[in-house]
Amino acid sequence: MKFGFIAKHRGIWPIGWLCEALGVSRSGFYAWRSRPPSRRARADEELSGKVRASFLASDRTYGSRRVWHDLLAEGVFCGRHRIERLMRLHALRARPRRRGCRRMWVFGSPPPSLRMFLTAASKPPPQSQMDR
């Protein structure tokens, strides 16, 4: 986490200052930079693609639980919390489902404010004295 912060802000402050402030060695930071991604990071990248594909196939409506069930059905075994973490990391949030359509009024006549607007719109414009 500290090395990620240093990598992100190294254009603003010198690396030596950042390493000293965070209590890490400069050589440790450079070793971290040159290290290849871990096995878990590579597996997370592969799994992220499958999570994204399942999420987009659901028209962005599936949450982590349904994506997890999709992946289990495909034969990809992992934990639900891992799916949640990857979805949060890649900003995949399910859209809420619309439950019916919104109506201005259900039965009878429209509300008074709308009734006034509708009747005013249906009247012809007033004629001036010059038009008569």
mmCIF file of N, CA and C in Angstrom:
data_model
loop_
_atom_site.group_PDB
_atom_site.id
_atom_site.type_symbol
_atom_site.label_atom_id
_atom_site.label_comp_id
_atom_site.label_asym_id
_atom_site.label_seq_id
_atom_site.Cartn_x
_atom_site.Cartn_y
_atom_site.Cartn_z
ATOM 1 N N MET A 1 0.825 -1.184 0.000
ATOM 2 C CA MET A 1 0.000 0.000 0.000
ATOM 3 C C MET A 1 0.870 1.248 0.000
ATOM 4 N N LYS A 2 1.914 1.227 0.798
ATOM 5 C CA LYS A 2 2.803 2.383 0.860
ATOM 6 C C LYS A 2 3.522 2.566 -0.469
ATOM 7 N N PHE A 3 3.954 1.451 -1.053
ATOM 8 C CA PHE A 3 4.672 1.558 -2.323
ATOM 9 C C PHE A 3 3.759 2.071 -3.428
ATOM 10 N N GLY A 4 2.490 1.676 -3.404
ATOM 11 C CA GLY A 4 1.528 2.188 -4.374
ATOM 12 C C GLY A 4 1.344 3.693 -4.238
ATOM 13 N N PHE A 5 1.309 4.174 -3.003
ATOM 14 C CA PHE A 5 1.189 5.616 -2.756
ATOM 15 C C PHE A 5 2.415 6.345 -3.298
ATOM 16 N N ILE A 6 3.590 5.768 -3.056
ATOM 17 C CA ILE A 6 4.832 6.388 -3.538
ATOM 18 C C ILE A 6 4.836 6.430 -5.068
ATOM 19 N N ALA A 7 4.426 5.329 -5.701
ATOM 20 C CA ALA A 7 4.396 5.281 -7.162
ATOM 21 C C ALA A 7 3.428 6.309 -7.729
ATOM 22 N N LYS A 8 2.321 6.503 -7.037
ATOM 23 C CA LYS A 8 1.315 7.451 -7.515
ATOM 24 C C LYS A 8 1.779 8.899 -7.391
ATOM 25 N N HIS A 9 2.535 9.217 -6.339
ATOM 26 C CA HIS A 9 2.901 10.603 -6.059
ATOM 27 C C HIS A 9 4.359 10.934 -6.346
ATOM 28 N N ARG A 10 5.068 10.057 -7.032
ATOM 29 C CA ARG A 10 6.489 10.322 -7.265
ATOM 30 C C ARG A 10 6.730 11.467 -8.234
ATOM 31 N N GLY A 11 5.752 11.856 -9.007
ATOM 32 C CA GLY A 11 5.895 13.004 -9.893
ATOM 33 C C GLY A 11 5.776 14.327 -9.142
ATOM 34 N N ILE A 12 5.179 14.285 -7.958
ATOM 35 C CA ILE A 12 4.967 15.495 -7.170
ATOM 36 C C ILE A 12 6.127 15.729 -6.208
ATOM 37 N N TRP A 13 6.517 14.674 -5.477
ATOM 38 C CA TRP A 13 7.586 14.782 -4.489
ATOM 39 C C TRP A 13 8.702 13.809 -4.834
ATOM 40 N N PRO A 14 9.905 14.085 -4.385
ATOM 41 C CA PRO A 14 11.015 13.138 -4.615
ATOM 42 C C PRO A 14 10.774 11.812 -3.896
ATOM 43 N N ILE A 15 11.222 10.738 -4.517
ATOM 44 C CA ILE A 15 11.001 9.403 -3.967
ATOM 45 C C ILE A 15 11.664 9.263 -2.601
ATOM 46 N N GLY A 16 12.850 9.842 -2.441
ATOM 47 C CA GLY A 16 13.549 9.757 -1.157
ATOM 48 C C GLY A 16 12.731 10.339 -0.024
ATOM 49 N N TRP A 17 12.116 11.481 -0.264
ATOM 50 C CA TRP A 17 11.282 12.119 0.764
ATOM 51 C C TRP A 17 10.086 11.234 1.117
ATOM 52 N N LEU A 18 9.421 10.710 0.075
ATOM 53 C CA LEU A 18 8.241 9.868 0.317
ATOM 54 C C LEU A 18 8.614 8.604 1.097
ATOM 55 N N CYS A 19 9.720 7.973 0.718
ATOM 56 C CA CYS A 19 10.142 6.754 1.415
ATOM 57 C C CYS A 19 10.480 7.051 2.868
ATOM 58 N N GLU A 20 11.144 8.160 3.101
ATOM 59 C CA GLU A 20 11.499 8.525 4.470
ATOM 60 C C GLU A 20 10.253 8.833 5.290
ATOM 61 N N ALA A 21 9.311 9.552 4.703
ATOM 62 C CA ALA A 21 8.087 9.914 5.421
ATOM 63 C C ALA A 21 7.245 8.684 5.762
ATOM 64 N N LEU A 22 7.253 7.687 4.888
ATOM 65 C CA LEU A 22 6.435 6.499 5.115
ATOM 66 C C LEU A 22 7.200 5.388 5.831
ATOM 67 N N GLY A 23 8.476 5.600 6.044
ATOM 68 C CA GLY A 23 9.256 4.623 6.791
ATOM 69 C C GLY A 23 9.611 3.375 6.020
ATOM 70 N N VAL A 24 9.855 3.497 4.729
ATOM 71 C CA VAL A 24 10.286 2.359 3.909
ATOM 72 C C VAL A 24 11.599 2.718 3.231
ATOM 73 N N SER A 25 12.308 1.719 2.760
ATOM 74 C CA SER A 25 13.586 1.988 2.103
ATOM 75 C C SER A 25 13.368 2.251 0.618
ATOM 76 N N ARG A 26 14.267 3.032 0.044
ATOM 77 C CA ARG A 26 14.181 3.317 -1.394
ATOM 78 C C ARG A 26 14.418 2.047 -2.188
ATOM 79 N N SER A 27 15.355 1.216 -1.718
ATOM 80 C CA SER A 27 15.646 -0.022 -2.441
ATOM 81 C C SER A 27 14.429 -0.952 -2.424
ATOM 82 N N GLY A 28 13.681 -0.943 -1.324
ATOM 83 C CA GLY A 28 12.462 -1.751 -1.253
ATOM 84 C C GLY A 28 11.433 -1.283 -2.273
ATOM 85 N N PHE A 29 11.322 0.044 -2.441
ATOM 86 C CA PHE A 29 10.386 0.579 -3.430
ATOM 87 C C PHE A 29 10.787 0.167 -4.840
ATOM 88 N N TYR A 30 12.078 0.284 -5.170
ATOM 89 C CA TYR A 30 12.531 -0.083 -6.515
ATOM 90 C C TYR A 30 12.423 -1.587 -6.748
ATOM 91 N N ALA A 31 12.633 -2.389 -5.694
ATOM 92 C CA ALA A 31 12.461 -3.832 -5.825
ATOM 93 C C ALA A 31 10.984 -4.164 -6.069
ATOM 94 N N TRP A 32 10.088 -3.459 -5.393
ATOM 95 C CA TRP A 32 8.652 -3.666 -5.574
ATOM 96 C C TRP A 32 8.234 -3.331 -7.006
ATOM 97 N N ARG A 33 8.827 -2.256 -7.554
ATOM 98 C CA ARG A 33 8.482 -1.836 -8.919
ATOM 99 C C ARG A 33 8.900 -2.855 -9.959
ATOM 100 N N SER A 34 10.056 -3.482 -9.739
ATOM 101 C CA SER A 34 10.568 -4.415 -10.753
ATOM 102 C C SER A 34 10.036 -5.836 -10.564
ATOM 103 N N ARG A 35 9.346 -6.098 -9.478
ATOM 104 C CA ARG A 35 8.813 -7.421 -9.203
ATOM 105 C C ARG A 35 7.637 -7.721 -10.125
ATOM 106 N N PRO A 36 7.532 -8.942 -10.651
ATOM 107 C CA PRO A 36 6.362 -9.281 -11.492
ATOM 108 C C PRO A 36 5.114 -9.413 -10.611
ATOM 109 N N PRO A 37 3.936 -9.301 -11.207
ATOM 110 C CA PRO A 37 2.702 -9.442 -10.417
ATOM 111 C C PRO A 37 2.618 -10.830 -9.776
ATOM 112 N N SER A 38 2.024 -10.896 -8.611
ATOM 113 C CA SER A 38 1.898 -12.161 -7.890
ATOM 114 C C SER A 38 0.896 -13.079 -8.581
ATOM 115 N N ARG A 39 0.888 -14.325 -8.150
ATOM 116 C CA ARG A 39 -0.028 -15.299 -8.736
ATOM 117 C C ARG A 39 -1.472 -14.879 -8.475
ATOM 118 N N ARG A 40 -1.731 -14.365 -7.275
ATOM 119 C CA ARG A 40 -3.093 -13.928 -6.951
ATOM 120 C C ARG A 40 -3.496 -12.724 -7.795
ATOM 121 N N ALA A 41 -2.578 -11.787 -8.016
ATOM 122 C CA ALA A 41 -2.896 -10.616 -8.840
ATOM 123 C C ALA A 41 -3.217 -11.041 -10.268
ATOM 124 N N ARG A 42 -2.456 -12.010 -10.788
ATOM 125 C CA ARG A 42 -2.740 -12.502 -12.146
ATOM 126 C C ARG A 42 -4.083 -13.219 -12.190
ATOM 127 N N ALA A 43 -4.394 -14.003 -11.145
ATOM 128 C CA ALA A 43 -5.680 -14.708 -11.094
ATOM 129 C C ALA A 43 -6.826 -13.703 -10.969
ATOM 130 N N ASP A 44 -6.602 -12.637 -10.199
ATOM 131 C CA ASP A 44 -7.625 -11.604 -10.067
ATOM 132 C C ASP A 44 -7.884 -10.913 -11.399
ATOM 133 N N GLU A 45 -6.843 -10.679 -12.178
ATOM 134 C CA GLU A 45 -7.020 -10.056 -13.504
ATOM 135 C C GLU A 45 -7.859 -10.949 -14.405
ATOM 136 N N GLU A 46 -7.561 -12.252 -14.389
ATOM 137 C CA GLU A 46 -8.310 -13.189 -15.217
ATOM 138 C C GLU A 46 -9.769 -13.265 -14.756
ATOM 139 N N LEU A 47 -9.954 -13.315 -13.438
ATOM 140 C CA LEU A 47 -11.302 -13.399 -12.886
ATOM 141 C C LEU A 47 -12.083 -12.106 -13.125
ATOM 142 N N SER A 48 -11.403 -10.973 -13.118
ATOM 143 C CA SER A 48 -12.064 -9.688 -13.359
ATOM 144 C C SER A 48 -12.707 -9.646 -14.736
ATOM 145 N N GLY A 49 -12.032 -10.233 -15.720
ATOM 146 C CA GLY A 49 -12.610 -10.284 -17.062
ATOM 147 C C GLY A 49 -13.902 -11.086 -17.091
ATOM 148 N N LYS A 50 -13.910 -12.205 -16.372
ATOM 149 C CA LYS A 50 -15.117 -13.044 -16.328
ATOM 150 C C LYS A 50 -16.231 -12.349 -15.552
ATOM 151 N N VAL A 51 -15.861 -11.661 -14.476
ATOM 152 C CA VAL A 51 -16.862 -10.928 -13.682
ATOM 153 C C VAL A 51 -17.486 -9.831 -14.538
ATOM 154 N N ARG A 52 -16.647 -9.083 -15.251
ATOM 155 C CA ARG A 52 -17.144 -8.006 -16.110
ATOM 156 C C ARG A 52 -18.045 -8.559 -17.209
ATOM 157 N N ALA A 53 -17.657 -9.692 -17.814
ATOM 158 C CA ALA A 53 -18.467 -10.290 -18.880
ATOM 159 C C ALA A 53 -19.839 -10.713 -18.355
ATOM 160 N N SER A 54 -19.870 -11.329 -17.176
ATOM 161 C CA SER A 54 -21.150 -11.744 -16.591
ATOM 162 C C SER A 54 -21.997 -10.530 -16.239
ATOM 163 N N PHE A 55 -21.355 -9.502 -15.704
ATOM 164 C CA PHE A 55 -22.069 -8.281 -15.310
ATOM 165 C C PHE A 55 -22.677 -7.596 -16.529
ATOM 166 N N LEU A 56 -21.917 -7.483 -17.610
ATOM 167 C CA LEU A 56 -22.431 -6.828 -18.818
ATOM 168 C C LEU A 56 -23.481 -7.680 -19.518
ATOM 169 N N ALA A 57 -23.354 -9.002 -19.431
ATOM 170 C CA ALA A 57 -24.355 -9.884 -20.035
ATOM 171 C C ALA A 57 -25.702 -9.751 -19.334
ATOM 172 N N SER A 58 -25.677 -9.346 -18.075
ATOM 173 C CA SER A 58 -26.929 -9.167 -17.327
ATOM 174 C C SER A 58 -27.506 -7.779 -17.523
ATOM 175 N N ASP A 59 -26.951 -7.018 -18.441
ATOM 176 C CA ASP A 59 -27.379 -5.647 -18.698
ATOM 177 C C ASP A 59 -27.160 -4.775 -17.459
ATOM 178 N N ARG A 60 -26.054 -5.040 -16.773
ATOM 179 C CA ARG A 60 -25.618 -4.289 -15.593
ATOM 180 C C ARG A 60 -26.623 -4.343 -14.443
ATOM 181 N N THR A 61 -27.378 -5.439 -14.352
ATOM 182 C CA THR A 61 -28.361 -5.539 -13.278
ATOM 183 C C THR A 61 -27.951 -6.525 -12.194
ATOM 184 N N TYR A 62 -26.994 -7.402 -12.453
ATOM 185 C CA TYR A 62 -26.597 -8.404 -11.467
ATOM 186 C C TYR A 62 -25.667 -7.796 -10.433
ATOM 187 N N GLY A 63 -25.904 -8.137 -9.191
ATOM 188 C CA GLY A 63 -24.997 -7.779 -8.113
ATOM 189 C C GLY A 63 -23.977 -8.890 -7.914
ATOM 190 N N SER A 64 -23.201 -8.783 -6.851
ATOM 191 C CA SER A 64 -22.116 -9.745 -6.654
ATOM 192 C C SER A 64 -22.636 -11.171 -6.459
ATOM 193 N N ARG A 65 -23.765 -11.323 -5.789
ATOM 194 C CA ARG A 65 -24.277 -12.671 -5.533
ATOM 195 C C ARG A 65 -24.678 -13.377 -6.820
ATOM 196 N N ARG A 66 -25.375 -12.678 -7.701
ATOM 197 C CA ARG A 66 -25.811 -13.310 -8.951
ATOM 198 C C ARG A 66 -24.638 -13.536 -9.894
ATOM 199 N N VAL A 67 -23.681 -12.611 -9.913
ATOM 200 C CA VAL A 67 -22.474 -12.824 -10.720
ATOM 201 C C VAL A 67 -21.737 -14.046 -10.203
ATOM 202 N N TRP A 68 -21.654 -14.186 -8.882
ATOM 203 C CA TRP A 68 -20.994 -15.331 -8.275
ATOM 204 C C TRP A 68 -21.673 -16.631 -8.694
ATOM 205 N N HIS A 69 -23.021 -16.657 -8.684
ATOM 206 C CA HIS A 69 -23.746 -17.855 -9.122
ATOM 207 C C HIS A 69 -23.511 -18.130 -10.606
ATOM 208 N N ASP A 70 -23.434 -17.098 -11.412
ATOM 209 C CA ASP A 70 -23.116 -17.260 -12.838
ATOM 210 C C ASP A 70 -21.764 -17.936 -13.019
ATOM 211 N N LEU A 71 -20.772 -17.444 -12.283
ATOM 212 C CA LEU A 71 -19.428 -18.000 -12.417
ATOM 213 C C LEU A 71 -19.360 -19.431 -11.898
ATOM 214 N N LEU A 72 -20.098 -19.735 -10.830
ATOM 215 C CA LEU A 72 -20.138 -21.112 -10.346
ATOM 216 C C LEU A 72 -20.748 -22.030 -11.401
ATOM 217 N N ALA A 73 -21.778 -21.553 -12.098
ATOM 218 C CA ALA A 73 -22.410 -22.350 -13.152
ATOM 219 C C ALA A 73 -21.448 -22.591 -14.317
ATOM 220 N N GLU A 74 -20.525 -21.646 -14.538
ATOM 221 C CA GLU A 74 -19.530 -21.808 -15.610
ATOM 222 C C GLU A 74 -18.360 -22.683 -15.179
ATOM 223 N N GLY A 75 -18.293 -23.026 -13.886
ATOM 224 C CA GLY A 75 -17.206 -23.869 -13.400
ATOM 225 C C GLY A 75 -16.044 -23.090 -12.817
ATOM 226 N N VAL A 76 -16.227 -21.793 -12.566
ATOM 227 C CA VAL A 76 -15.197 -20.964 -11.939
ATOM 228 C C VAL A 76 -15.497 -20.922 -10.452
ATOM 229 N N PHE A 77 -14.623 -21.511 -9.648
ATOM 230 C CA PHE A 77 -14.866 -21.589 -8.210
ATOM 231 C C PHE A 77 -14.043 -20.543 -7.473
ATOM 232 N N CYS A 78 -14.733 -19.654 -6.798
ATOM 233 C CA CYS A 78 -14.092 -18.636 -5.966
ATOM 234 C C CYS A 78 -15.133 -18.164 -4.959
ATOM 235 N N GLY A 79 -14.710 -17.363 -4.009
ATOM 236 C CA GLY A 79 -15.613 -16.895 -2.971
ATOM 237 C C GLY A 79 -16.419 -15.678 -3.400
ATOM 238 N N ARG A 80 -17.569 -15.521 -2.761
ATOM 239 C CA ARG A 80 -18.436 -14.381 -3.077
ATOM 240 C C ARG A 80 -17.796 -13.069 -2.672
ATOM 241 N N HIS A 81 -17.054 -13.064 -1.568
ATOM 242 C CA HIS A 81 -16.409 -11.830 -1.117
ATOM 243 C C HIS A 81 -15.315 -11.386 -2.086
ATOM 244 N N ARG A 82 -14.704 -12.342 -2.744
ATOM 245 C CA ARG A 82 -13.701 -11.991 -3.763
ATOM 246 C C ARG A 82 -14.374 -11.306 -4.947
ATOM 247 N N ILE A 83 -15.534 -11.816 -5.345
ATOM 248 C CA ILE A 83 -16.308 -11.188 -6.423
ATOM 249 C C ILE A 83 -16.709 -9.779 -6.011
ATOM 250 N N GLU A 84 -17.159 -9.619 -4.760
ATOM 251 C CA GLU A 84 -17.532 -8.287 -4.268
ATOM 252 C C GLU A 84 -16.345 -7.330 -4.352
ATOM 253 N N ARG A 85 -15.182 -7.800 -3.917
ATOM 254 C CA ARG A 85 -13.988 -6.947 -3.927
ATOM 255 C C ARG A 85 -13.624 -6.545 -5.350
ATOM 256 N N LEU A 86 -13.679 -7.489 -6.286
ATOM 257 C CA LEU A 86 -13.327 -7.172 -7.673
ATOM 258 C C LEU A 86 -14.350 -6.231 -8.300
ATOM 259 N N MET A 87 -15.617 -6.412 -7.965
ATOM 260 C CA MET A 87 -16.638 -5.517 -8.508
ATOM 261 C C MET A 87 -16.462 -4.105 -7.954
ATOM 262 N N ARG A 88 -16.112 -3.989 -6.669
ATOM 263 C CA ARG A 88 -15.845 -2.669 -6.094
ATOM 264 C C ARG A 88 -14.623 -2.042 -6.736
ATOM 265 N N LEU A 89 -13.584 -2.851 -6.948
ATOM 266 C CA LEU A 89 -12.334 -2.352 -7.518
ATOM 267 C C LEU A 89 -12.545 -1.793 -8.917
ATOM 268 N N HIS A 90 -13.399 -2.447 -9.697
ATOM 269 C CA HIS A 90 -13.641 -2.020 -11.075
ATOM 270 C C HIS A 90 -14.915 -1.195 -11.223
ATOM 271 N N ALA A 91 -15.478 -0.744 -10.110
ATOM 272 C CA ALA A 91 -16.659 0.130 -10.085
ATOM 273 C C ALA A 91 -17.832 -0.470 -10.856
ATOM 274 N N LEU A 92 -18.106 -1.744 -10.625
ATOM 275 C CA LEU A 92 -19.248 -2.410 -11.246
ATOM 276 C C LEU A 92 -20.381 -2.434 -10.228
ATOM 277 N N ARG A 93 -21.328 -1.534 -10.387
ATOM 278 C CA ARG A 93 -22.474 -1.446 -9.480
ATOM 279 C C ARG A 93 -23.740 -1.765 -10.248
ATOM 280 N N ALA A 94 -24.549 -2.626 -9.665
ATOM 281 C CA ALA A 94 -25.785 -3.028 -10.328
ATOM 282 C C ALA A 94 -26.771 -1.873 -10.331
ATOM 283 N N ARG A 95 -27.466 -1.730 -11.451
ATOM 284 C CA ARG A 95 -28.529 -0.723 -11.535
ATOM 285 C C ARG A 95 -29.761 -1.278 -10.850
ATOM 286 N N PRO A 96 -30.469 -0.452 -10.115
ATOM 287 C CA PRO A 96 -31.698 -0.954 -9.502
ATOM 288 C C PRO A 96 -32.746 -1.243 -10.574
ATOM 289 N N ARG A 97 -33.501 -2.272 -10.356
ATOM 290 C CA ARG A 97 -34.524 -2.654 -11.312
ATOM 291 C C ARG A 97 -35.705 -1.705 -11.198
ATOM 292 N N ARG A 98 -36.267 -1.300 -12.322
ATOM 293 C CA ARG A 98 -37.453 -0.432 -12.284
ATOM 294 C C ARG A 98 -38.667 -1.294 -11.998
ATOM 295 N N ARG A 99 -39.430 -0.879 -11.059
ATOM 296 C CA ARG A 99 -40.611 -1.643 -10.677
ATOM 297 C C ARG A 99 -41.859 -0.879 -11.117
ATOM 298 N N GLY A 100 -42.293 -1.093 -12.337
ATOM 299 C CA GLY A 100 -43.457 -0.399 -12.861
ATOM 300 C C GLY A 100 -43.082 0.957 -13.420
ATOM 301 N N CYS A 101 -44.054 1.644 -13.927
ATOM 302 C CA CYS A 101 -43.782 2.958 -14.496
ATOM 303 C C CYS A 101 -44.308 4.037 -13.552
ATOM 304 N N ARG A 102 -43.685 5.186 -13.601
ATOM 305 C CA ARG A 102 -44.125 6.299 -12.758
ATOM 306 C C ARG A 102 -45.321 6.974 -13.413
ATOM 307 N N ARG A 103 -46.294 7.283 -12.612
ATOM 308 C CA ARG A 103 -47.490 7.945 -13.139
ATOM 309 C C ARG A 103 -47.687 9.252 -12.407
ATOM 310 N N MET A 104 -48.207 10.213 -13.115
ATOM 311 C CA MET A 104 -48.490 11.503 -12.487
ATOM 312 C C MET A 104 -49.713 11.369 -11.577
ATOM 313 N N TRP A 105 -50.719 10.645 -12.028
ATOM 314 C CA TRP A 105 -51.903 10.407 -11.213
ATOM 315 C C TRP A 105 -52.435 9.035 -11.590
ATOM 316 N N VAL A 106 -53.104 8.407 -10.681
ATOM 317 C CA VAL A 106 -53.540 7.038 -10.917
ATOM 318 C C VAL A 106 -54.986 7.008 -11.393
ATOM 319 N N PHE A 107 -55.907 7.547 -10.612
ATOM 320 C CA PHE A 107 -57.316 7.496 -10.973
ATOM 321 C C PHE A 107 -57.889 8.900 -10.966
ATOM 322 N N GLY A 108 -58.948 9.074 -11.723
ATOM 323 C CA GLY A 108 -59.652 10.353 -11.700
ATOM 324 C C GLY A 108 -58.916 11.428 -12.467
ATOM 325 N N SER A 109 -59.102 12.654 -12.011
ATOM 326 C CA SER A 109 -58.535 13.791 -12.715
ATOM 327 C C SER A 109 -57.131 14.093 -12.199
ATOM 328 N N PRO A 110 -56.353 14.846 -12.971
ATOM 329 C CA PRO A 110 -55.000 15.192 -12.538
ATOM 330 C C PRO A 110 -55.026 16.125 -11.339
ATOM 331 N N PRO A 111 -53.910 16.267 -10.632
ATOM 332 C CA PRO A 111 -53.851 17.160 -9.488
ATOM 333 C C PRO A 111 -54.134 18.603 -9.902
ATOM 334 N N PRO A 112 -54.560 19.467 -8.966
ATOM 335 C CA PRO A 112 -54.971 20.833 -9.308
ATOM 336 C C PRO A 112 -53.898 21.646 -10.039
ATOM 337 N N SER A 113 -52.663 21.517 -9.631
ATOM 338 C CA SER A 113 -51.625 22.317 -10.286
ATOM 339 C C SER A 113 -51.481 21.930 -11.749
ATOM 340 N N LEU A 114 -51.555 20.641 -12.044
ATOM 341 C CA LEU A 114 -51.442 20.182 -13.424
ATOM 342 C C LEU A 114 -52.724 20.502 -14.196
ATOM 343 N N ARG A 115 -53.880 20.429 -13.534
ATOM 344 C CA ARG A 115 -55.148 20.736 -14.185
ATOM 345 C C ARG A 115 -55.164 22.190 -14.663
ATOM 346 N N MET A 116 -54.617 23.093 -13.810
ATOM 347 C CA MET A 116 -54.559 24.499 -14.191
ATOM 348 C C MET A 116 -53.690 24.684 -15.431
ATOM 349 N N PHE A 117 -52.567 23.986 -15.454
ATOM 350 C CA PHE A 117 -51.645 24.102 -16.582
ATOM 351 C C PHE A 117 -52.277 23.567 -17.862
ATOM 352 N N LEU A 118 -52.972 22.435 -17.762
ATOM 353 C CA LEU A 118 -53.575 21.829 -18.940
ATOM 354 C C LEU A 118 -54.708 22.695 -19.498
ATOM 355 N N THR A 119 -55.521 23.292 -18.624
ATOM 356 C CA THR A 119 -56.623 24.120 -19.123
ATOM 357 C C THR A 119 -56.094 25.421 -19.706
ATOM 358 N N ALA A 120 -55.020 25.963 -19.138
ATOM 359 C CA ALA A 120 -54.451 27.201 -19.683
ATOM 360 C C ALA A 120 -53.834 26.951 -21.051
ATOM 361 N N ALA A 121 -53.289 25.755 -21.255
ATOM 362 C CA ALA A 121 -52.653 25.449 -22.535
ATOM 363 C C ALA A 121 -53.683 25.223 -23.633
ATOM 364 N N SER A 122 -54.882 24.787 -23.268
ATOM 365 C CA SER A 122 -55.888 24.483 -24.277
ATOM 366 C C SER A 122 -56.689 25.716 -24.711
ATOM 367 N N LYS A 123 -56.633 26.826 -23.955
ATOM 368 C CA LYS A 123 -57.364 28.038 -24.321
ATOM 369 C C LYS A 123 -56.626 28.780 -25.427
ATOM 370 N N PRO A 124 -57.384 29.447 -26.322
ATOM 371 C CA PRO A 124 -56.721 30.241 -27.359
ATOM 372 C C PRO A 124 -56.093 31.490 -26.734
ATOM 373 N N PRO A 125 -55.058 32.025 -27.342
ATOM 374 C CA PRO A 125 -54.421 33.218 -26.773
ATOM 375 C C PRO A 125 -55.386 34.401 -26.804
ATOM 376 N N PRO A 126 -55.303 35.295 -25.825
ATOM 377 C CA PRO A 126 -56.220 36.449 -25.792
ATOM 378 C C PRO A 126 -55.920 37.406 -26.948
ATOM 379 N N GLN A 127 -57.003 38.031 -27.478
ATOM 380 C CA GLN A 127 -56.817 38.982 -28.570
ATOM 381 C C GLN A 127 -56.646 40.375 -27.996
ATOM 382 N N SER A 128 -55.824 41.148 -28.637
ATOM 383 C CA SER A 128 -55.619 42.513 -28.162
ATOM 384 C C SER A 128 -56.708 43.423 -28.765
ATOM 385 N N GLN A 129 -56.760 44.675 -28.336
ATOM 386 C CA GLN A 129 -57.732 45.645 -28.809
ATOM 387 C C GLN A 129 -57.508 45.956 -30.303
ATOM 388 N N MET A 130 -56.263 45.862 -30.747
ATOM 389 C CA MET A 130 -55.945 46.209 -32.142
ATOM 390 C C MET A 130 -56.456 45.153 -33.120
ATOM 391 N N ASP A 131 -56.562 43.901 -32.676
ATOM 392 C CA ASP A 131 -56.982 42.830 -33.577
ATOM 393 C C ASP A 131 -58.494 42.871 -33.832
ATOM 394 N N ARG A 132 -59.252 43.523 -33.030
ATOM 395 C CA ARG A 132 -60.716 43.521 -33.175
ATOM 396 C C ARG A 132 -61.173 44.418 -34.230
#
